[in-house]
Amino acid sequence: MDEFGMGSLNQSSVHGPAHNLHPENGNVLHSPGGSSGGSAAAVAARMCRVALGSDTGGSVRLPASWCGVVGFKPSYGRVSRYGLVSYASSLDSVGIVARSTRDIRDTFNIVSAPDPHDMTCMSKSLRLRIDKLCASREWISHATAASEPLKGVRVGVPSEFWVDELSPSAIDAWKRGAAKLESLGCDIIPVSLPHTPHTLPAYYTLALAEASSNLARFDGVRFGTRHPPTQSSRASLKYAQTRTLGFGDEVKRRILLGTFVMSARAYENYYLPSQRIRRLVQR
């Protein structure tokens, strides 16, 4: 995967780029997407049945789409992040990549469990409340129906997602997906998410700010490799040398941007407005 999960092409791994091994690509090398492109490529190449990945802003779903497999990002807190190197703690989730939704379901049922090592992981009592709420929904009673197993489920299609940059093939796939859901009993409903145009700038502002904070621990003293300068005893230069040589270009670029966003001069102009946009989206 991309170094520290930062990238969308899987070109910034310290082990070199990953390649998309989907059969339709033939001998032409294509990117598997990122940042968890290695997981998707491995599943697509039938090297494994299921693979895990980290998803902060599409890092499981994008590679799955590019490699022709299934990618699933659980709701935040459903799967423990214990052992996952943090990128943006309020956004990171452990996702699943597989060749079928059945494999996704079986894997999710195993990994979705409370974990005392992760304070953001859903507690057992909260999971029971959610299960009880879902069981009370009308569509659950139709789940065993052969002809319309999803009868009663409403699926919203945001009008803001129909952007000019969508290719005809992407639009066709989207329409076919909606038609398939409708044939299974779903109600397809147009909806509006008016804050959508502001979500991407807000995401990058918040994610990079959190990344800058999370990666501060990799200073060569507590975590990470160490590259001390040859002719200096100053602690600041030791840290600088270690982080300059230890991080890749993309990671350093994001750390610098995140540090700027959290600076006293930029905090109120960038970070706080992004938090407000996030709250508006959640509403």
mmCIF file of C-alpha atoms in Angstrom:
data_model
loop_
_atom_site.group_PDB
_atom_site.id
_atom_site.type_symbol
_atom_site.label_atom_id
_atom_site.label_comp_id
_atom_site.label_asym_id
_atom_site.label_seq_id
_atom_site.Cartn_x
_atom_site.Cartn_y
_atom_site.Cartn_z
ATOM 1 C CA MET A 1 0.000 0.000 0.000
ATOM 2 C CA ASP A 2 0.982 3.637 -0.221
ATOM 3 C CA GLU A 3 3.293 4.781 2.559
ATOM 4 C CA PHE A 4 1.214 5.487 5.679
ATOM 5 C CA GLY A 5 -1.909 5.122 3.514
ATOM 6 C CA MET A 6 -1.222 8.411 1.736
ATOM 7 C CA GLY A 7 -1.977 8.165 -1.964
ATOM 8 C CA SER A 8 -4.574 7.089 -4.484
ATOM 9 C CA LEU A 9 -2.414 5.312 -7.082
ATOM 10 C CA ASN A 10 -0.236 3.005 -4.940
ATOM 11 C CA GLN A 11 2.905 4.622 -6.305
ATOM 12 C CA SER A 12 4.407 5.810 -3.017
ATOM 13 C CA SER A 13 5.120 2.493 -1.290
ATOM 14 C CA VAL A 14 8.635 2.028 0.058
ATOM 15 C CA HIS A 15 8.607 -1.384 -1.651
ATOM 16 C CA GLY A 16 7.783 0.045 -5.076
ATOM 17 C CA PRO A 17 4.488 0.438 -6.937
ATOM 18 C CA ALA A 18 1.788 -2.228 -6.999
ATOM 19 C CA HIS A 19 0.209 -3.315 -10.289
ATOM 20 C CA ASN A 20 -3.376 -4.051 -11.237
ATOM 21 C CA LEU A 21 -3.545 -7.705 -12.290
ATOM 22 C CA HIS A 22 -7.137 -7.692 -13.504
ATOM 23 C CA PRO A 23 -7.413 -10.159 -16.447
ATOM 24 C CA GLU A 24 -8.849 -7.525 -18.810
ATOM 25 C CA ASN A 25 -5.626 -5.493 -18.563
ATOM 26 C CA GLY A 26 -3.630 -8.161 -20.402
ATOM 27 C CA ASN A 27 0.082 -7.399 -20.316
ATOM 28 C CA VAL A 28 -0.419 -3.657 -19.868
ATOM 29 C CA LEU A 29 0.502 -2.399 -16.399
ATOM 30 C CA HIS A 30 -2.184 -0.345 -14.705
ATOM 31 C CA SER A 31 -2.425 1.167 -11.243
ATOM 32 C CA PRO A 32 -4.599 -0.753 -8.748
ATOM 33 C CA GLY A 33 -5.641 2.485 -7.085
ATOM 34 C CA GLY A 34 -4.791 3.366 -3.514
ATOM 35 C CA SER A 35 -3.938 3.495 -0.883
ATOM 36 C CA SER A 36 -4.817 -0.160 -0.187
ATOM 37 C CA GLY A 37 -4.142 -1.161 -3.782
ATOM 38 C CA GLY A 38 -2.023 -4.137 -2.774
ATOM 39 C CA SER A 39 -4.979 -5.716 -0.993
ATOM 40 C CA ALA A 40 -7.256 -5.266 -4.017
ATOM 41 C CA ALA A 41 -4.604 -6.474 -6.468
ATOM 42 C CA ALA A 42 -3.951 -9.583 -4.384
ATOM 43 C CA VAL A 43 -7.649 -10.463 -4.290
ATOM 44 C CA ALA A 44 -8.101 -9.769 -8.011
ATOM 45 C CA ALA A 45 -5.111 -11.995 -8.812
ATOM 46 C CA ARG A 46 -6.624 -14.759 -6.628
ATOM 47 C CA MET A 47 -3.606 -14.734 -4.351
ATOM 48 C CA CYS A 48 -6.052 -14.685 -1.432
ATOM 49 C CA ARG A 49 -9.785 -14.882 -0.858
ATOM 50 C CA VAL A 50 -10.085 -11.844 1.423
ATOM 51 C CA ALA A 51 -7.775 -8.960 2.326
ATOM 52 C CA LEU A 52 -7.986 -6.109 4.814
ATOM 53 C CA GLY A 53 -7.102 -2.493 4.108
ATOM 54 C CA SER A 54 -7.308 0.923 5.723
ATOM 55 C CA ASP A 55 -9.884 3.402 4.424
ATOM 56 C CA THR A 56 -9.688 7.085 5.328
ATOM 57 C CA GLY A 57 -11.252 8.686 2.266
ATOM 58 C CA GLY A 58 -11.833 5.824 -0.167
ATOM 59 C CA SER A 59 -8.608 3.838 0.161
ATOM 60 C CA VAL A 60 -10.417 0.480 0.119
ATOM 61 C CA ARG A 61 -13.342 1.285 -2.152
ATOM 62 C CA LEU A 62 -11.288 2.948 -4.897
ATOM 63 C CA PRO A 63 -8.792 0.066 -5.376
ATOM 64 C CA ALA A 64 -11.641 -2.456 -5.259
ATOM 65 C CA SER A 65 -13.390 -0.597 -8.068
ATOM 66 C CA TRP A 66 -10.232 -0.346 -10.165
ATOM 67 C CA CYS A 67 -9.408 -4.034 -9.724
ATOM 68 C CA GLY A 68 -12.926 -5.345 -10.337
ATOM 69 C CA VAL A 69 -13.522 -6.749 -6.840
ATOM 70 C CA VAL A 70 -15.761 -5.823 -3.896
ATOM 71 C CA GLY A 71 -14.647 -3.218 -1.348
ATOM 72 C CA PHE A 72 -16.482 -2.527 1.910
ATOM 73 C CA LYS A 73 -15.901 0.291 4.393
ATOM 74 C CA PRO A 74 -17.743 -0.407 7.671
ATOM 75 C CA SER A 75 -19.226 2.419 9.683
ATOM 76 C CA TYR A 76 -16.701 4.188 11.893
ATOM 77 C CA GLY A 77 -16.180 2.217 15.096
ATOM 78 C CA ARG A 78 -17.610 -1.079 13.841
ATOM 79 C CA VAL A 79 -14.164 -2.686 13.422
ATOM 80 C CA SER A 80 -11.304 -2.156 15.851
ATOM 81 C CA ARG A 81 -8.366 -0.064 14.617
ATOM 82 C CA TYR A 82 -6.004 -1.593 17.183
ATOM 83 C CA GLY A 83 -2.698 -2.270 15.410
ATOM 84 C CA LEU A 84 -3.446 0.088 12.512
ATOM 85 C CA VAL A 85 -0.918 2.893 12.007
ATOM 86 C CA SER A 86 -2.934 6.093 12.370
ATOM 87 C CA TYR A 87 -3.289 8.510 9.474
ATOM 88 C CA ALA A 88 -6.360 10.575 10.433
ATOM 89 C CA SER A 89 -7.784 9.088 13.624
ATOM 90 C CA SER A 90 -11.285 10.532 13.284
ATOM 91 C CA LEU A 91 -11.625 9.145 9.729
ATOM 92 C CA ASP A 92 -9.636 5.889 9.620
ATOM 93 C CA SER A 93 -11.523 2.615 9.288
ATOM 94 C CA VAL A 94 -10.464 -0.956 8.615
ATOM 95 C CA GLY A 95 -12.098 -2.111 5.382
ATOM 96 C CA ILE A 96 -12.489 -5.467 3.635
ATOM 97 C CA VAL A 97 -11.725 -6.492 0.052
ATOM 98 C CA ALA A 98 -13.044 -9.731 -1.472
ATOM 99 C CA ARG A 99 -14.379 -11.181 -4.697
ATOM 100 C CA SER A 100 -17.964 -11.543 -3.445
ATOM 101 C CA THR A 101 -20.347 -9.865 -1.033
ATOM 102 C CA ARG A 102 -20.757 -13.207 0.734
ATOM 103 C CA ASP A 103 -17.048 -13.246 1.606
ATOM 104 C CA ILE A 104 -17.336 -9.622 2.734
ATOM 105 C CA ARG A 105 -20.261 -10.517 4.999
ATOM 106 C CA ASP A 106 -18.547 -13.553 6.526
ATOM 107 C CA THR A 107 -15.348 -11.613 7.210
ATOM 108 C CA PHE A 108 -17.204 -8.630 8.639
ATOM 109 C CA ASN A 109 -19.100 -10.859 11.057
ATOM 110 C CA ILE A 110 -15.748 -12.057 12.399
ATOM 111 C CA VAL A 111 -13.862 -8.767 12.687
ATOM 112 C CA SER A 112 -16.797 -6.637 13.858
ATOM 113 C CA ALA A 113 -16.538 -6.969 17.619
ATOM 114 C CA PRO A 114 -15.880 -4.768 20.667
ATOM 115 C CA ASP A 115 -12.224 -4.211 21.539
ATOM 116 C CA PRO A 116 -11.013 -2.701 24.831
ATOM 117 C CA HIS A 117 -7.732 -1.726 23.120
ATOM 118 C CA ASP A 118 -9.529 0.785 20.853
ATOM 119 C CA MET A 119 -11.466 3.550 22.599
ATOM 120 C CA THR A 120 -13.271 4.465 19.347
ATOM 121 C CA CYS A 121 -14.573 0.924 18.798
ATOM 122 C CA MET A 122 -18.307 0.476 19.439
ATOM 123 C CA SER A 123 -19.177 -1.072 22.776
ATOM 124 C CA LYS A 124 -21.235 -4.235 23.079
ATOM 125 C CA SER A 125 -24.223 -2.330 24.476
ATOM 126 C CA LEU A 126 -24.233 0.096 21.537
ATOM 127 C CA ARG A 127 -24.068 -2.790 19.068
ATOM 128 C CA LEU A 128 -27.038 -4.458 20.761
ATOM 129 C CA ARG A 129 -29.037 -1.209 20.546
ATOM 130 C CA ILE A 130 -28.243 -0.879 16.839
ATOM 131 C CA ASP A 131 -29.202 -4.518 16.193
ATOM 132 C CA LYS A 132 -32.461 -4.014 18.041
ATOM 133 C CA LEU A 133 -33.236 -0.882 16.019
ATOM 134 C CA CYS A 134 -32.489 -2.667 12.735
ATOM 135 C CA ALA A 135 -34.674 -5.619 13.721
ATOM 136 C CA SER A 136 -37.610 -3.252 14.177
ATOM 137 C CA ARG A 137 -37.372 -1.963 10.610
ATOM 138 C CA GLU A 138 -40.038 -3.060 8.144
ATOM 139 C CA TRP A 139 -37.624 -4.249 5.475
ATOM 140 C CA ILE A 140 -36.087 -6.859 7.763
ATOM 141 C CA SER A 141 -39.306 -8.888 7.620
ATOM 142 C CA HIS A 142 -38.994 -9.063 3.817
ATOM 143 C CA ALA A 143 -35.349 -10.165 3.819
ATOM 144 C CA THR A 144 -36.230 -13.790 3.136
ATOM 145 C CA ALA A 145 -38.537 -13.033 0.215
ATOM 146 C CA ALA A 146 -37.201 -14.668 -2.933
ATOM 147 C CA SER A 147 -38.381 -12.115 -5.496
ATOM 148 C CA GLU A 148 -37.837 -8.845 -3.605
ATOM 149 C CA PRO A 149 -35.447 -9.492 -0.678
ATOM 150 C CA LEU A 150 -34.792 -5.744 -0.229
ATOM 151 C CA LYS A 151 -38.414 -4.614 -0.278
ATOM 152 C CA GLY A 152 -38.866 -1.638 2.031
ATOM 153 C CA VAL A 153 -35.248 -0.414 1.766
ATOM 154 C CA ARG A 154 -34.889 3.166 0.539
ATOM 155 C CA VAL A 155 -31.729 4.135 -1.349
ATOM 156 C CA GLY A 156 -30.994 7.821 -1.842
ATOM 157 C CA VAL A 157 -29.150 9.010 -4.955
ATOM 158 C CA PRO A 158 -27.622 12.477 -4.320
ATOM 159 C CA SER A 159 -28.123 14.845 -7.239
ATOM 160 C CA GLU A 160 -24.816 16.579 -6.415
ATOM 161 C CA PHE A 161 -22.912 13.390 -7.321
ATOM 162 C CA TRP A 162 -23.848 13.722 -11.002
ATOM 163 C CA VAL A 163 -20.854 15.837 -12.007
ATOM 164 C CA ASP A 164 -19.604 16.657 -15.493
ATOM 165 C CA GLU A 165 -16.380 14.719 -14.923
ATOM 166 C CA LEU A 166 -18.208 11.356 -14.771
ATOM 167 C CA SER A 167 -17.425 9.205 -17.789
ATOM 168 C CA PRO A 168 -20.252 7.546 -19.739
ATOM 169 C CA SER A 169 -19.120 4.123 -18.530
ATOM 170 C CA ALA A 170 -19.260 5.256 -14.885
ATOM 171 C CA ILE A 171 -22.743 6.713 -15.368
ATOM 172 C CA ASP A 172 -23.874 3.498 -17.044
ATOM 173 C CA ALA A 173 -22.525 1.377 -14.184
ATOM 174 C CA TRP A 174 -24.274 3.634 -11.674
ATOM 175 C CA LYS A 175 -27.596 3.361 -13.526
ATOM 176 C CA ARG A 176 -27.298 -0.413 -13.816
ATOM 177 C CA GLY A 177 -26.570 -0.644 -10.095
ATOM 178 C CA ALA A 178 -29.629 1.447 -9.242
ATOM 179 C CA ALA A 179 -31.779 -0.652 -11.584
ATOM 180 C CA LYS A 180 -30.529 -3.845 -9.950
ATOM 181 C CA LEU A 181 -31.382 -2.580 -6.478
ATOM 182 C CA GLU A 182 -34.808 -1.510 -7.693
ATOM 183 C CA SER A 183 -35.435 -4.974 -9.148
ATOM 184 C CA LEU A 184 -34.674 -6.439 -5.704
ATOM 185 C CA GLY A 185 -37.361 -4.278 -4.104
ATOM 186 C CA CYS A 186 -35.502 -1.092 -3.135
ATOM 187 C CA ASP A 187 -37.086 2.325 -3.495
ATOM 188 C CA ILE A 188 -34.652 4.597 -5.396
ATOM 189 C CA ILE A 189 -35.181 8.164 -4.181
ATOM 190 C CA PRO A 190 -33.448 11.350 -5.444
ATOM 191 C CA VAL A 191 -31.963 13.317 -2.552
ATOM 192 C CA SER A 192 -29.890 16.459 -2.143
ATOM 193 C CA LEU A 193 -26.686 16.897 -0.135
ATOM 194 C CA PRO A 194 -26.120 20.648 -0.538
ATOM 195 C CA HIS A 195 -22.758 20.716 1.269
ATOM 196 C CA THR A 196 -21.148 18.171 -1.081
ATOM 197 C CA PRO A 197 -19.017 20.740 -3.009
ATOM 198 C CA HIS A 198 -17.290 21.708 0.243
ATOM 199 C CA THR A 199 -16.629 18.208 1.559
ATOM 200 C CA LEU A 200 -13.400 17.450 -0.347
ATOM 201 C CA PRO A 201 -11.521 20.604 0.782
ATOM 202 C CA ALA A 202 -12.758 20.006 4.336
ATOM 203 C CA TYR A 203 -11.666 16.366 4.217
ATOM 204 C CA TYR A 204 -8.137 17.183 3.097
ATOM 205 C CA THR A 205 -7.789 19.963 5.652
ATOM 206 C CA LEU A 206 -8.859 17.740 8.561
ATOM 207 C CA ALA A 207 -7.045 14.617 7.384
ATOM 208 C CA LEU A 208 -3.722 16.383 6.864
ATOM 209 C CA ALA A 209 -3.990 18.187 10.193
ATOM 210 C CA GLU A 210 -4.506 14.883 11.999
ATOM 211 C CA ALA A 211 -1.750 13.205 9.976
ATOM 212 C CA SER A 212 0.719 15.902 10.988
ATOM 213 C CA SER A 213 -0.099 15.244 14.632
ATOM 214 C CA ASN A 214 -0.131 11.439 14.391
ATOM 215 C CA LEU A 215 3.172 11.167 12.519
ATOM 216 C CA ALA A 216 5.000 13.404 14.993
ATOM 217 C CA ARG A 217 5.776 10.239 16.973
ATOM 218 C CA PHE A 218 8.069 8.974 14.199
ATOM 219 C CA ASP A 219 11.077 10.983 15.323
ATOM 220 C CA GLY A 220 13.709 8.257 15.565
ATOM 221 C CA VAL A 221 13.534 8.275 19.362
ATOM 222 C CA ARG A 222 10.139 6.771 20.150
ATOM 223 C CA PHE A 223 9.294 5.203 16.795
ATOM 224 C CA GLY A 224 10.786 4.856 13.345
ATOM 225 C CA THR A 225 14.272 4.583 11.920
ATOM 226 C CA ARG A 226 17.033 6.973 13.000
ATOM 227 C CA HIS A 227 19.357 8.996 10.768
ATOM 228 C CA PRO A 228 21.453 11.253 13.041
ATOM 229 C CA PRO A 229 23.450 14.058 11.397
ATOM 230 C CA THR A 230 27.172 13.402 11.213
ATOM 231 C CA GLN A 231 28.468 16.668 12.661
ATOM 232 C CA SER A 232 25.907 18.080 15.069
ATOM 233 C CA SER A 233 24.663 17.441 18.580
ATOM 234 C CA ARG A 234 21.567 19.656 18.312
ATOM 235 C CA ALA A 235 18.387 17.670 18.979
ATOM 236 C CA SER A 236 16.372 19.623 16.389
ATOM 237 C CA LEU A 237 18.818 18.665 13.632
ATOM 238 C CA LYS A 238 18.699 15.033 14.690
ATOM 239 C CA TYR A 239 14.914 15.047 14.375
ATOM 240 C CA ALA A 240 15.047 16.923 11.067
ATOM 241 C CA GLN A 241 17.576 14.536 9.529
ATOM 242 C CA THR A 242 15.626 11.482 10.674
ATOM 243 C CA ARG A 243 12.285 12.728 9.340
ATOM 244 C CA THR A 244 13.776 14.052 6.096
ATOM 245 C CA LEU A 245 15.345 10.718 5.198
ATOM 246 C CA GLY A 246 12.744 8.491 6.844
ATOM 247 C CA PHE A 247 9.595 9.796 5.148
ATOM 248 C CA GLY A 248 8.764 9.637 1.451
ATOM 249 C CA ASP A 249 7.972 12.723 -0.631
ATOM 250 C CA GLU A 250 4.190 12.334 -0.459
ATOM 251 C CA VAL A 251 4.188 11.863 3.313
ATOM 252 C CA LYS A 252 6.433 14.890 3.843
ATOM 253 C CA ARG A 253 4.200 16.960 1.593
ATOM 254 C CA ARG A 254 1.125 16.086 3.661
ATOM 255 C CA ILE A 255 2.902 16.641 6.969
ATOM 256 C CA LEU A 256 3.953 20.126 5.865
ATOM 257 C CA LEU A 257 0.431 21.030 4.757
ATOM 258 C CA GLY A 258 -1.074 19.620 7.948
ATOM 259 C CA THR A 259 1.407 21.509 10.111
ATOM 260 C CA PHE A 260 0.550 24.735 8.294
ATOM 261 C CA VAL A 261 -3.189 24.164 8.766
ATOM 262 C CA MET A 262 -2.661 23.753 12.514
ATOM 263 C CA SER A 263 -0.449 26.829 12.838
ATOM 264 C CA ALA A 264 -1.736 29.789 14.819
ATOM 265 C CA ARG A 265 -2.112 31.908 11.689
ATOM 266 C CA ALA A 266 -4.064 29.342 9.644
ATOM 267 C CA TYR A 267 -6.047 27.526 12.348
ATOM 268 C CA GLU A 268 -9.051 29.855 12.343
ATOM 269 C CA ASN A 269 -9.023 30.313 8.569
ATOM 270 C CA TYR A 270 -8.827 26.648 7.543
ATOM 271 C CA TYR A 271 -9.163 24.115 10.359
ATOM 272 C CA LEU A 272 -12.158 25.545 12.231
ATOM 273 C CA PRO A 273 -14.254 26.181 9.059
ATOM 274 C CA SER A 274 -13.544 22.604 7.978
ATOM 275 C CA GLN A 275 -14.821 21.305 11.304
ATOM 276 C CA ARG A 276 -17.993 23.355 10.850
ATOM 277 C CA ILE A 277 -18.512 21.926 7.356
ATOM 278 C CA ARG A 278 -18.053 18.437 8.755
ATOM 279 C CA ARG A 279 -20.763 19.091 11.330
ATOM 280 C CA LEU A 280 -23.120 20.379 8.628
ATOM 281 C CA VAL A 281 -22.546 17.235 6.568
ATOM 282 C CA GLN A 282 -23.267 15.016 9.581
ATOM 283 C CA ARG A 283 -26.597 16.751 10.108
#
